[in-house]
PDB file of C-alpha atoms in Angstrom:
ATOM      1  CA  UNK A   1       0.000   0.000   0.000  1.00  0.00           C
ATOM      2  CA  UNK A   2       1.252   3.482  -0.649  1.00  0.00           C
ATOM      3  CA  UNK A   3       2.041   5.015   2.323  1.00  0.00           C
ATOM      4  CA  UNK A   4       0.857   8.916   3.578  1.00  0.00           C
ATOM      5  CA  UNK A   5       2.785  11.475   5.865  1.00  0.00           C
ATOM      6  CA  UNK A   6       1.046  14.005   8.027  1.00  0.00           C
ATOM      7  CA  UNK A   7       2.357  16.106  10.676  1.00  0.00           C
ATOM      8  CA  UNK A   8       1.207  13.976  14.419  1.00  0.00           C
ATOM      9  CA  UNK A   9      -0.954  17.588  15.517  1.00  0.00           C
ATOM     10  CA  UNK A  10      -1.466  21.086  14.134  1.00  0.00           C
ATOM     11  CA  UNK A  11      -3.177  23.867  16.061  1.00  0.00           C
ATOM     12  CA  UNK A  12      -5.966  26.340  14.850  1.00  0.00           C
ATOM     13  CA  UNK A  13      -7.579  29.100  16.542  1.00  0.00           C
ATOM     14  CA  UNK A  14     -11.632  29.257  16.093  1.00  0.00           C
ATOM     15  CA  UNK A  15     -12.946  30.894  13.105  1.00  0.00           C
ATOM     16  CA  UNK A  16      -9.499  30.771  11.174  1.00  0.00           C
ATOM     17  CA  UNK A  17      -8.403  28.440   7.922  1.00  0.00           C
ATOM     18  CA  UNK A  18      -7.019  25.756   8.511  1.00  0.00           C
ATOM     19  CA  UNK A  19      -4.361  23.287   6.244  1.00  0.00           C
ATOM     20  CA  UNK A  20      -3.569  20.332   6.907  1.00  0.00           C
ATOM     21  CA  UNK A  21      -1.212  18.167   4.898  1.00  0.00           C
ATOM     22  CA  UNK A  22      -0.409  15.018   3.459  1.00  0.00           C
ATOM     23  CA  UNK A  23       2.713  13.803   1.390  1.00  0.00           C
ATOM     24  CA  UNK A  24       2.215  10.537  -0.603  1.00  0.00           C
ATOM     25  CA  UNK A  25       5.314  10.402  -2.696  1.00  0.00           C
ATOM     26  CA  UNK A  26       4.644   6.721  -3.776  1.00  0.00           C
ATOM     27  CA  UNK A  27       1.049   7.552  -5.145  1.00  0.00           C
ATOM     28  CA  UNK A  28       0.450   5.160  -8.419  1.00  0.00           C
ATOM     29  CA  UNK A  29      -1.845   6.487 -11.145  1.00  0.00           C
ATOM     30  CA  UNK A  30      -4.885   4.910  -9.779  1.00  0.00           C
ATOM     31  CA  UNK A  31      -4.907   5.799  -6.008  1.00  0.00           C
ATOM     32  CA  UNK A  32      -7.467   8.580  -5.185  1.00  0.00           C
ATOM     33  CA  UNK A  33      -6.669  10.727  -2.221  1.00  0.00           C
ATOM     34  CA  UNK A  34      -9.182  10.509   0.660  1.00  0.00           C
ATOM     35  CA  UNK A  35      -9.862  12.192   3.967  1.00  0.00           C
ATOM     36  CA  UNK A  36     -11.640  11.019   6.998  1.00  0.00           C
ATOM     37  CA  UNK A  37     -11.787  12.655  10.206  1.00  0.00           C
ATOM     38  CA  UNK A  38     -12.525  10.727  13.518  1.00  0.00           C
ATOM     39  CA  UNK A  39     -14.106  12.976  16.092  1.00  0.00           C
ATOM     40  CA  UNK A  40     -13.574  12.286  20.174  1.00  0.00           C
ATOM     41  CA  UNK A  41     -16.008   9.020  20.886  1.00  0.00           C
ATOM     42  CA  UNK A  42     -17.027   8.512  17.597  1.00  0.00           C
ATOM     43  CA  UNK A  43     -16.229   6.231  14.242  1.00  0.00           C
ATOM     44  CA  UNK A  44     -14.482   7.865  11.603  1.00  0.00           C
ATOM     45  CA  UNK A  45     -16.615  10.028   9.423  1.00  0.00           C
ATOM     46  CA  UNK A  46     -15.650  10.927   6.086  1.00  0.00           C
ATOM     47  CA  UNK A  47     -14.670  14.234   4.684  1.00  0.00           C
ATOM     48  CA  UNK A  48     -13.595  14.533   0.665  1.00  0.00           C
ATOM     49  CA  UNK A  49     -12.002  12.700  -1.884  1.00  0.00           C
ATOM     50  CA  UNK A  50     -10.345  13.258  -5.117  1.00  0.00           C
ATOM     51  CA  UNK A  51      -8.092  12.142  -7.787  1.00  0.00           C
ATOM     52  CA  UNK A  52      -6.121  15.041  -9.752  1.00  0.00           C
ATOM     53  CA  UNK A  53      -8.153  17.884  -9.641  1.00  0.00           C
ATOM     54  CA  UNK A  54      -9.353  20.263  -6.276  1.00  0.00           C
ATOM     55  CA  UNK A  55     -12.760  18.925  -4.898  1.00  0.00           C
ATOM     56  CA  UNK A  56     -14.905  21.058  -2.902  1.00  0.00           C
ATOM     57  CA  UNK A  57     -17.918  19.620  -0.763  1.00  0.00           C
ATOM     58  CA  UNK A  58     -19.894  21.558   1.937  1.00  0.00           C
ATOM     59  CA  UNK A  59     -17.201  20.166   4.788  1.00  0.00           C
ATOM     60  CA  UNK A  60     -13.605  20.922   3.101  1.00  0.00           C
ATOM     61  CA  UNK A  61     -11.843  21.656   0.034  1.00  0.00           C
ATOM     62  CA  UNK A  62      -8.801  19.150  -1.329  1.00  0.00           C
ATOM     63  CA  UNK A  63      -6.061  21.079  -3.076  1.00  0.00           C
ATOM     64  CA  UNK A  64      -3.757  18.268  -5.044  1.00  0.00           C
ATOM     65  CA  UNK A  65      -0.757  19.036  -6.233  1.00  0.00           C
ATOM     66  CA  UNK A  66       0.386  18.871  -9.702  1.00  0.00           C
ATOM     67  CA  UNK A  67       2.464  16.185  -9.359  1.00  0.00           C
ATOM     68  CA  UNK A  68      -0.009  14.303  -6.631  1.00  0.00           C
ATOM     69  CA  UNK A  69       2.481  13.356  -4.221  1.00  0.00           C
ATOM     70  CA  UNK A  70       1.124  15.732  -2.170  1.00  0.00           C
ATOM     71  CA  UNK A  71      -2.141  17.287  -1.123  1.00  0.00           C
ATOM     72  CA  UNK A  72      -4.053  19.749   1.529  1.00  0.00           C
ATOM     73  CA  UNK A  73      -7.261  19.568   3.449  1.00  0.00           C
ATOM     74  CA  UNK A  74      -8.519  23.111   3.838  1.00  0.00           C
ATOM     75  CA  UNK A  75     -11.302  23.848   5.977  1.00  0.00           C
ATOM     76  CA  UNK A  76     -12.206  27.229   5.251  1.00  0.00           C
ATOM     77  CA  UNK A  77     -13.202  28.150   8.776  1.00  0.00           C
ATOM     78  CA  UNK A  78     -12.234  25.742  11.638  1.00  0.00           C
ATOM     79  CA  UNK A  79     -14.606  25.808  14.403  1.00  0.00           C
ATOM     80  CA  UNK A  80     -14.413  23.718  17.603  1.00  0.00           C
ATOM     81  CA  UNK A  81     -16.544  20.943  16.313  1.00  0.00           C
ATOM     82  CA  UNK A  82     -13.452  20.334  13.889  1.00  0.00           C
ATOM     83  CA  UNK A  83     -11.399  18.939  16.657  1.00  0.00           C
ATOM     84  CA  UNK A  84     -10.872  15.880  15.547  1.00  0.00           C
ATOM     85  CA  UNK A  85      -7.801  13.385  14.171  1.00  0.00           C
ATOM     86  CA  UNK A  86      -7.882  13.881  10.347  1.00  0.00           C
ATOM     87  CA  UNK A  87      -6.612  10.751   8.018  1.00  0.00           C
ATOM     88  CA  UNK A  88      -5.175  11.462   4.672  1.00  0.00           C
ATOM     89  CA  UNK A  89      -5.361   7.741   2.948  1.00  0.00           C
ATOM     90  CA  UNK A  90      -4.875   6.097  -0.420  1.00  0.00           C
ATOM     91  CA  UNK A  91      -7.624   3.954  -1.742  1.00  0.00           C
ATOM     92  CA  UNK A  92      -7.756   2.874  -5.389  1.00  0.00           C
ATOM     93  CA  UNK A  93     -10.530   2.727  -7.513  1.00  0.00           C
ATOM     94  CA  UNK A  94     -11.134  -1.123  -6.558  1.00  0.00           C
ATOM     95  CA  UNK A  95     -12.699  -2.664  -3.854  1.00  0.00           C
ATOM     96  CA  UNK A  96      -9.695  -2.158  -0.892  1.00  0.00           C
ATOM     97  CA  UNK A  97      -9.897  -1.464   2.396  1.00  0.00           C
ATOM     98  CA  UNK A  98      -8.907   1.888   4.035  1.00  0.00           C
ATOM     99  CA  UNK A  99      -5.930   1.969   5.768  1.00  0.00           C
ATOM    100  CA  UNK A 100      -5.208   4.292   8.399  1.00  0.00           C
ATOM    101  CA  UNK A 101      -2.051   6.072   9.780  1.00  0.00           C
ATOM    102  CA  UNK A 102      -1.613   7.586  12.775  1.00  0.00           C
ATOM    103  CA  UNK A 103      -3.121  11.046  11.035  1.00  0.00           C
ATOM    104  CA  UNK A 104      -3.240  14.567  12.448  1.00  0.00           C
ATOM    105  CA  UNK A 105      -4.703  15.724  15.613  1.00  0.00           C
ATOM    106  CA  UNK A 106      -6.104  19.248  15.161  1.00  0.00           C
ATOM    107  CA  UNK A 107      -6.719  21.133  18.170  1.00  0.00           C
ATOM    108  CA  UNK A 108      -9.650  24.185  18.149  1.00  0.00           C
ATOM    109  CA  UNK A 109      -8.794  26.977  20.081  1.00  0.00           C
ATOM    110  CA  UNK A 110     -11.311  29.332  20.971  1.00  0.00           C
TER     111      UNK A 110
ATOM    112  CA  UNK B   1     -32.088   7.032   6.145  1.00  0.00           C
ATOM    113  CA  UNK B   2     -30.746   5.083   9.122  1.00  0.00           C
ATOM    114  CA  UNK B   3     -26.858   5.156   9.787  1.00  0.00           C
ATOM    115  CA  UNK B   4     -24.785   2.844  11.166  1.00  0.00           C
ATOM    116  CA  UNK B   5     -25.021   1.285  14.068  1.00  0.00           C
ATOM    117  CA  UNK B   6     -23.330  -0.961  16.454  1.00  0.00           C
ATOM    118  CA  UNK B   7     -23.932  -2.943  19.959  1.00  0.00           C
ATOM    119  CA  UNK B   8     -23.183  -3.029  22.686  1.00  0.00           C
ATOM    120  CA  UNK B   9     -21.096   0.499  23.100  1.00  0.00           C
ATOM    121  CA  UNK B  10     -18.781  -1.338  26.113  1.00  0.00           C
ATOM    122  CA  UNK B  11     -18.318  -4.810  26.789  1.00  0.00           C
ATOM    123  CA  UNK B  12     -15.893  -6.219  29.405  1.00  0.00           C
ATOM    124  CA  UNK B  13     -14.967  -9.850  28.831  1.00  0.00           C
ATOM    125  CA  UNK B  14     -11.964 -11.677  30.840  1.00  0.00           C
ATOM    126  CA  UNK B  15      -9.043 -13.662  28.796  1.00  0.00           C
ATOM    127  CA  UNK B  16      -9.961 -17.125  27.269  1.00  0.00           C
ATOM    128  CA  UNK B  17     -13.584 -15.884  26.636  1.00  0.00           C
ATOM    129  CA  UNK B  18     -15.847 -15.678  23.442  1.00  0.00           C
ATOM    130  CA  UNK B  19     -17.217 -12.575  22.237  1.00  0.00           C
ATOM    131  CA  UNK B  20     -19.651 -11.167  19.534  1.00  0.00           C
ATOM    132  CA  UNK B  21     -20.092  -7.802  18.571  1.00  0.00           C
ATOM    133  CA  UNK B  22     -23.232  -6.839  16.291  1.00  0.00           C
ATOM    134  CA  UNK B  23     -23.417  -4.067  13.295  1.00  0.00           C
ATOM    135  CA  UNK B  24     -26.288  -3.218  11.285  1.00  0.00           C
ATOM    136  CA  UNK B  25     -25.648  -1.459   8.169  1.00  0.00           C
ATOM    137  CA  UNK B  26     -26.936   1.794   6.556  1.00  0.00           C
ATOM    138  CA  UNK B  27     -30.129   1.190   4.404  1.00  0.00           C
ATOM    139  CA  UNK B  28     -29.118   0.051   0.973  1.00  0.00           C
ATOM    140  CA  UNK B  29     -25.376  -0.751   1.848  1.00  0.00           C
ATOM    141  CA  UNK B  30     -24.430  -4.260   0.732  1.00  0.00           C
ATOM    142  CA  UNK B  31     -20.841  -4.252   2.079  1.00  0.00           C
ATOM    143  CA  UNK B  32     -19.641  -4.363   5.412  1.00  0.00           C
ATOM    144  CA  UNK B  33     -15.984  -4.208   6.687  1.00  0.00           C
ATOM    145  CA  UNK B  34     -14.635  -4.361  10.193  1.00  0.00           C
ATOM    146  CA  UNK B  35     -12.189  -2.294  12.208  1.00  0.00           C
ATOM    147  CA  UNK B  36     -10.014  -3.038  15.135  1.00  0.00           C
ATOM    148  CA  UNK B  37      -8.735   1.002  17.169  1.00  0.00           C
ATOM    149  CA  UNK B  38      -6.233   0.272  19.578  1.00  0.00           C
ATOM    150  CA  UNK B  39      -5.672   2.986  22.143  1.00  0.00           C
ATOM    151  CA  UNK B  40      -3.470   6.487  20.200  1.00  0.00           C
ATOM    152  CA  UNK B  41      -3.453   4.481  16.902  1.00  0.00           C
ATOM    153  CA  UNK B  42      -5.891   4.324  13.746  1.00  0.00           C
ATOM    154  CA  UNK B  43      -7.989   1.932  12.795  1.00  0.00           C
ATOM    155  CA  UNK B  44      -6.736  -1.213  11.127  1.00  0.00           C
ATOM    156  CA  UNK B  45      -8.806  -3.363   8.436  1.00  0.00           C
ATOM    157  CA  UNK B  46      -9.848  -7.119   9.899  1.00  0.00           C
ATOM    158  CA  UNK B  47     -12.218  -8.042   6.965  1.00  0.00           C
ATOM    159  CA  UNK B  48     -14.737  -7.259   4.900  1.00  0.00           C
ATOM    160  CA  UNK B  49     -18.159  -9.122   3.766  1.00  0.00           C
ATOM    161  CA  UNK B  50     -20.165  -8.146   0.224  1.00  0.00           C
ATOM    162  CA  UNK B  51     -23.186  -9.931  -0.422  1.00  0.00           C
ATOM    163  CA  UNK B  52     -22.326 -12.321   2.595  1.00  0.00           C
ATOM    164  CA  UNK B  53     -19.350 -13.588   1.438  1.00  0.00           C
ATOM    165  CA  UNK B  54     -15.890 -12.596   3.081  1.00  0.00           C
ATOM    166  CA  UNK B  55     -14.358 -10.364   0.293  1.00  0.00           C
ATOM    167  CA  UNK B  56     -10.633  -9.200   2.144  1.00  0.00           C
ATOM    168  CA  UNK B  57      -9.300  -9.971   5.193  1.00  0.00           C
ATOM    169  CA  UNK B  58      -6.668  -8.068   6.861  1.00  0.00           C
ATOM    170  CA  UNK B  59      -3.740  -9.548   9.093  1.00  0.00           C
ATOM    171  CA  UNK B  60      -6.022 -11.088  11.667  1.00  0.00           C
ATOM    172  CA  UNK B  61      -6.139 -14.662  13.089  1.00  0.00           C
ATOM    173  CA  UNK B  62      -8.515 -16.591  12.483  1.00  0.00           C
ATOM    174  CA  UNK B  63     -10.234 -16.548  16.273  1.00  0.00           C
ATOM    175  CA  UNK B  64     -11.115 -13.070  14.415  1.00  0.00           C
ATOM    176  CA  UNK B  65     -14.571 -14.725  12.206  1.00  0.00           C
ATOM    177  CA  UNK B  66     -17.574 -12.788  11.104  1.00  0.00           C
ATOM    178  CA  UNK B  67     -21.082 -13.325   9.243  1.00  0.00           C
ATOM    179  CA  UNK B  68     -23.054 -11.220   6.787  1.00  0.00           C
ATOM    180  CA  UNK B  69     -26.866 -11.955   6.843  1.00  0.00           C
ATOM    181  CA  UNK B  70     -29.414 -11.208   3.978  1.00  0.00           C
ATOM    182  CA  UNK B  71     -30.332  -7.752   5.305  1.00  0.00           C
ATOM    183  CA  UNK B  72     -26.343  -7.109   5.210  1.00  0.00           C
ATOM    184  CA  UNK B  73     -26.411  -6.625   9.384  1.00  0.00           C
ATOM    185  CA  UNK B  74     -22.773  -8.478  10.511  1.00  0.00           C
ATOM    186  CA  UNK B  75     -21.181  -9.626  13.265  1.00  0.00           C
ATOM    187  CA  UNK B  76     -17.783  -9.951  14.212  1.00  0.00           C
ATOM    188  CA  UNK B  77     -17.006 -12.473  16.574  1.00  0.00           C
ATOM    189  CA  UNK B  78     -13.493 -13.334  18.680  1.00  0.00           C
ATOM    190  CA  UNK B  79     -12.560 -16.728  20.642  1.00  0.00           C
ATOM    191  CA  UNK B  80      -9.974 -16.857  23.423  1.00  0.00           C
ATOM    192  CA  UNK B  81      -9.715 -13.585  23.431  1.00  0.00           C
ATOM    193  CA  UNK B  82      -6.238 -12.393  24.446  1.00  0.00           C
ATOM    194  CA  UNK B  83      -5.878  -8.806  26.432  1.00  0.00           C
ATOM    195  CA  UNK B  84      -4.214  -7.035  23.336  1.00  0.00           C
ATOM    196  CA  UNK B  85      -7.430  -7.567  22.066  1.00  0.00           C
ATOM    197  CA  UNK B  86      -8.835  -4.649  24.020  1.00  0.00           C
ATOM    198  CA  UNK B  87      -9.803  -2.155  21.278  1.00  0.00           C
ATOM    199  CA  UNK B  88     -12.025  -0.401  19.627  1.00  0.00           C
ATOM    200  CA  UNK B  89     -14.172  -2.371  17.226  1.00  0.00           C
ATOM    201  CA  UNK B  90     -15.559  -0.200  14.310  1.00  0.00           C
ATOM    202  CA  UNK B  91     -17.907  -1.676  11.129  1.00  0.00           C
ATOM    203  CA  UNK B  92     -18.650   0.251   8.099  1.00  0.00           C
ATOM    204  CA  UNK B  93     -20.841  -0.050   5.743  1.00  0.00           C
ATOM    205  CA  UNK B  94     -20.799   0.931   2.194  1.00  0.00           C
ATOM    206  CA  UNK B  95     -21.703   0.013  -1.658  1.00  0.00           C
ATOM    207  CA  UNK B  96     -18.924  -1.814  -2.659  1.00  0.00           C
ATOM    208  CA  UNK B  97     -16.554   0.493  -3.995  1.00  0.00           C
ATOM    209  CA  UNK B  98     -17.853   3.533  -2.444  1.00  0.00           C
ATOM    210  CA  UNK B  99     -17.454   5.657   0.571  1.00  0.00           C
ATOM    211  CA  UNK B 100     -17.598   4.062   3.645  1.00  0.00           C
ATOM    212  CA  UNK B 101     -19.477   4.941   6.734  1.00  0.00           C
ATOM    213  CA  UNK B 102     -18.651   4.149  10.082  1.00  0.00           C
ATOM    214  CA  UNK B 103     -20.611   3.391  13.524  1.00  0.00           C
ATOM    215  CA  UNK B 104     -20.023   4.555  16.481  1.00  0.00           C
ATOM    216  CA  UNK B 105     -17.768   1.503  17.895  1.00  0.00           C
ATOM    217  CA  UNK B 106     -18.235  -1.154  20.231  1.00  0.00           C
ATOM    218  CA  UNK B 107     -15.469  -0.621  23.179  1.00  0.00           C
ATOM    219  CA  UNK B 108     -13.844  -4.181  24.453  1.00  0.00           C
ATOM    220  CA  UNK B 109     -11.651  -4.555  27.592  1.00  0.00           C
ATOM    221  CA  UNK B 110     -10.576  -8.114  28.261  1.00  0.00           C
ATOM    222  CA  UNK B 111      -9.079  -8.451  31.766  1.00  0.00           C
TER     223      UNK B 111
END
């Protein structure tokens, strides 16, 4: 599996932008880029996906880099409902499972 | 639209024993894959079941067994469970190739 890297925790304060990354140097051609974020007590709950170009949705926008071995989770304004560990994963097109790092704990300062 | 949903939420079972831990699926969803969260890690794939049938498994024993039924609920089920198998014990459900959606977990302690 092509492996991710994202920073262990990034900060935000409330009502700010907030970017988080993810390197994936090893992408292959068919691996789309997804996000999940796993709130305190809950399952993971997902956020975007995308494959080369920048996806919006009501929760996030994913800005992929040119090249794809790298990408960024924006959330436009972080609030403290975002608190959460966010996981940057590979997944291709097929029927695989996710597989999880250790992702990025954002913290929501008010 | 239901989501997904898991029981019990805590269960404390003591080495050796047998447990099984129930999911039902989001209306529509004919795939189901299972999740084991240890403590400060993320969650890592044990298998999956589409259209009843185990369709991946992950690097689990095989004390680690599980059943899809005709309305796609699942169970996982563990024997002699061992205390590393304290976790958190997520299902998702999904179309096959689609986005998955998680429950809220079923947390295990074995003592």
């Amino acid at each position: 599996d092509a492996k991710t890297t994202q920073p262990n925790s990034m900060e935000s304060n409330e009502e700010e932008p907030v970017h988080l990354p993810c390197n994936h140097s090893t992408i292959s051609g068919t691996d789309y880029i997804h996000w999940y974020r796993q709130l305190p007590s809950q399952g993971p709950e997902y956020v975007i996906h995308g494959l080369t170009s920048n996806v919006n949705n009501r929760m996030a926008s994913l800005a992929i880099a040119e090249d794809r071995k790298s990408s960024t989770l924006i959330l436009h304004r972080a609030t403290l409902r975002d608190a959460a560990v966010y996981y940057c994963i590979l997944r291709d097109g097929g029927n695989t499972p996710l597989v999880f790092g250790k992702g990025t704990r954002l913290s929501v300062i008010a | 639209e239901t989501g997904v949903t898991q029981s019990p939420t805590h269960l404390i079972k003591t080495r050796g024993q047998q447990v099984t831990l129930r999911c039902s699926s989001q209306s529509g969803h004919n795939t189901v894959s299972w999740y084991q969260q240890a403590l400060g890690q993320g969650p890592q794939f044990i298998f999956q079941y589409y259209r009843e049938e185990e369709n991946g498994r992950g690097n689990f024993p095989p004390r680690f067994s599980g059943l899809q039924f005709p309305n796609y609920s699942s169970e996982l089920n563990v024997n002699a469970l061992e205390l590393d198998d304290s976790a958190l014990y997520l299902c998702a459900s999904s179309l096959i190739t689609d986005t998955q959606y998680f429950g809220p977990g079923t947390r295990l302690t074995v003592l």
